Amino acid sequence: GSMRIDGLQQQEIQQAAKQSIVQALGGKDSFAYQEISKKVFSAFWNEFKQYFKVPRYGDIPKVKHEEALKFINLWRPSTSLQMEIDSCNSQMAFE
């Protein structure tokens, strides 16, 4: 079964990922979101594609769809990235 996820499932994965990443950044209004969201988004997708061994997230096999959503739910930034996020967001608190 090398059937790939369909468009709807791709959309579901993209939405879930966006939600998870924005949450990790401290929300859409956070300083980290404004400052380093690009970096955190690409960190997420790199890790995701590495884990599932696919060049594009759309290449995930249908059978791995649930696992992909679980990965997204459990994903947290690496320690160094989390430190950077916290540092950004604490700067905002002093402004």
PDB file of C-alpha atoms in Angstrom:
ATOM      1  CA  GLY A   1       0.000   0.000   0.000  1.00  0.00           C
ATOM      2  CA  SER A   2       2.105   2.871  -1.266  1.00  0.00           C
ATOM      3  CA  MET A   3      -1.015   4.982  -1.627  1.00  0.00           C
ATOM      4  CA  ARG A   4      -0.269   8.527  -0.549  1.00  0.00           C
ATOM      5  CA  ILE A   5      -2.441  10.679   1.654  1.00  0.00           C
ATOM      6  CA  ASP A   6      -5.100  12.593  -0.257  1.00  0.00           C
ATOM      7  CA  GLY A   7      -5.594  16.343  -0.480  1.00  0.00           C
ATOM      8  CA  LEU A   8      -7.950  16.455   2.465  1.00  0.00           C
ATOM      9  CA  GLN A   9      -5.512  14.565   4.673  1.00  0.00           C
ATOM     10  CA  GLN A  10      -2.695  16.844   3.526  1.00  0.00           C
ATOM     11  CA  GLN A  11      -4.780  19.826   4.555  1.00  0.00           C
ATOM     12  CA  GLU A  12      -5.512  18.210   7.918  1.00  0.00           C
ATOM     13  CA  ILE A  13      -1.808  17.634   8.528  1.00  0.00           C
ATOM     14  CA  GLN A  14      -0.916  21.186   7.510  1.00  0.00           C
ATOM     15  CA  GLN A  15      -3.598  22.696   9.758  1.00  0.00           C
ATOM     16  CA  ALA A  16      -2.613  20.555  12.735  1.00  0.00           C
ATOM     17  CA  ALA A  17       1.067  21.356  12.225  1.00  0.00           C
ATOM     18  CA  LYS A  18       0.392  25.080  12.028  1.00  0.00           C
ATOM     19  CA  GLN A  19      -1.628  24.939  15.244  1.00  0.00           C
ATOM     20  CA  SER A  20       1.066  22.975  17.047  1.00  0.00           C
ATOM     21  CA  ILE A  21       3.867  25.289  15.897  1.00  0.00           C
ATOM     22  CA  VAL A  22       1.977  28.490  16.717  1.00  0.00           C
ATOM     23  CA  GLN A  23       1.222  27.071  20.169  1.00  0.00           C
ATOM     24  CA  ALA A  24       4.925  26.277  20.679  1.00  0.00           C
ATOM     25  CA  LEU A  25       5.755  29.873  19.769  1.00  0.00           C
ATOM     26  CA  GLY A  26       3.362  31.172  22.410  1.00  0.00           C
ATOM     27  CA  GLY A  27       0.492  32.091  20.121  1.00  0.00           C
ATOM     28  CA  LYS A  28      -0.011  34.379  17.150  1.00  0.00           C
ATOM     29  CA  ASP A  29       0.455  37.518  19.250  1.00  0.00           C
ATOM     30  CA  SER A  30       3.756  36.427  20.757  1.00  0.00           C
ATOM     31  CA  PHE A  31       7.052  38.136  20.044  1.00  0.00           C
ATOM     32  CA  ALA A  32       8.572  34.751  19.125  1.00  0.00           C
ATOM     33  CA  TYR A  33       5.874  34.309  16.483  1.00  0.00           C
ATOM     34  CA  GLN A  34       6.836  37.628  14.896  1.00  0.00           C
ATOM     35  CA  GLU A  35      10.580  37.100  15.247  1.00  0.00           C
ATOM     36  CA  ILE A  36      11.414  33.439  14.654  1.00  0.00           C
ATOM     37  CA  SER A  37       8.303  31.678  13.330  1.00  0.00           C
ATOM     38  CA  LYS A  38      10.033  30.919  10.002  1.00  0.00           C
ATOM     39  CA  LYS A  39      12.841  29.191  11.847  1.00  0.00           C
ATOM     40  CA  VAL A  40      10.485  27.147  14.026  1.00  0.00           C
ATOM     41  CA  PHE A  41       8.262  26.194  11.076  1.00  0.00           C
ATOM     42  CA  SER A  42      11.237  24.906   9.133  1.00  0.00           C
ATOM     43  CA  ALA A  43      12.606  23.083  12.187  1.00  0.00           C
ATOM     44  CA  PHE A  44       9.258  21.330  12.519  1.00  0.00           C
ATOM     45  CA  TRP A  45       8.992  20.309   8.859  1.00  0.00           C
ATOM     46  CA  ASN A  46      12.601  19.144   8.706  1.00  0.00           C
ATOM     47  CA  GLU A  47      12.044  16.917  11.709  1.00  0.00           C
ATOM     48  CA  PHE A  48       8.710  15.694  10.361  1.00  0.00           C
ATOM     49  CA  LYS A  49      10.114  14.759   6.957  1.00  0.00           C
ATOM     50  CA  GLN A  50      13.148  13.141   8.540  1.00  0.00           C
ATOM     51  CA  TYR A  51      10.962  11.042  10.844  1.00  0.00           C
ATOM     52  CA  PHE A  52       8.700   9.849   8.030  1.00  0.00           C
ATOM     53  CA  LYS A  53      11.575   9.643   5.511  1.00  0.00           C
ATOM     54  CA  VAL A  54       9.730  11.655   2.874  1.00  0.00           C
ATOM     55  CA  PRO A  55      10.928  14.582   0.746  1.00  0.00           C
ATOM     56  CA  ARG A  56       7.540  16.304   1.002  1.00  0.00           C
ATOM     57  CA  TYR A  57       4.857  15.857   3.642  1.00  0.00           C
ATOM     58  CA  GLY A  58       2.414  15.094   0.822  1.00  0.00           C
ATOM     59  CA  ASP A  59       4.380  11.903   0.175  1.00  0.00           C
ATOM     60  CA  ILE A  60       3.281  10.300   3.419  1.00  0.00           C
ATOM     61  CA  PRO A  61       1.610   6.928   2.853  1.00  0.00           C
ATOM     62  CA  LYS A  62      -2.087   6.752   3.746  1.00  0.00           C
ATOM     63  CA  VAL A  63      -1.345   4.134   6.410  1.00  0.00           C
ATOM     64  CA  LYS A  64       0.823   6.662   8.256  1.00  0.00           C
ATOM     65  CA  HIS A  65      -1.793   9.419   8.398  1.00  0.00           C
ATOM     66  CA  GLU A  66      -2.766   8.769  12.029  1.00  0.00           C
ATOM     67  CA  GLU A  67       0.873   8.486  13.031  1.00  0.00           C
ATOM     68  CA  ALA A  68       1.557  11.826  11.347  1.00  0.00           C
ATOM     69  CA  LEU A  69      -1.166  13.496  13.416  1.00  0.00           C
ATOM     70  CA  LYS A  70       0.228  11.883  16.562  1.00  0.00           C
ATOM     71  CA  PHE A  71       3.712  13.163  15.709  1.00  0.00           C
ATOM     72  CA  ILE A  72       2.277  16.668  15.296  1.00  0.00           C
ATOM     73  CA  ASN A  73       0.433  16.472  18.616  1.00  0.00           C
ATOM     74  CA  LEU A  74       3.507  15.329  20.490  1.00  0.00           C
ATOM     75  CA  TRP A  75       6.001  17.614  18.757  1.00  0.00           C
ATOM     76  CA  ARG A  76       7.916  20.067  20.897  1.00  0.00           C
ATOM     77  CA  PRO A  77      10.787  22.337  19.892  1.00  0.00           C
ATOM     78  CA  SER A  78      14.306  21.164  20.679  1.00  0.00           C
ATOM     79  CA  THR A  79      15.785  22.527  23.899  1.00  0.00           C
ATOM     80  CA  SER A  80      17.902  25.159  22.175  1.00  0.00           C
ATOM     81  CA  LEU A  81      14.946  26.287  20.085  1.00  0.00           C
ATOM     82  CA  GLN A  82      12.743  26.422  23.180  1.00  0.00           C
ATOM     83  CA  MET A  83      15.346  28.594  24.905  1.00  0.00           C
ATOM     84  CA  GLU A  84      15.278  30.930  21.927  1.00  0.00           C
ATOM     85  CA  ILE A  85      11.468  31.085  21.987  1.00  0.00           C
ATOM     86  CA  ASP A  86      11.439  31.804  25.724  1.00  0.00           C
ATOM     87  CA  SER A  87      14.113  34.448  25.341  1.00  0.00           C
ATOM     88  CA  CYS A  88      12.105  36.170  22.594  1.00  0.00           C
ATOM     89  CA  ASN A  89       8.930  36.074  24.618  1.00  0.00           C
ATOM     90  CA  SER A  90      10.557  37.337  27.796  1.00  0.00           C
ATOM     91  CA  GLN A  91      11.975  40.322  25.896  1.00  0.00           C
ATOM     92  CA  MET A  92       8.434  41.243  25.018  1.00  0.00           C
ATOM     93  CA  ALA A  93       7.421  41.217  28.660  1.00  0.00           C
ATOM     94  CA  PHE A  94       9.856  44.023  29.419  1.00  0.00           C
ATOM     95  CA  GLU A  95       8.818  46.353  26.626  1.00  0.00           C
TER      96      GLU A  95
END
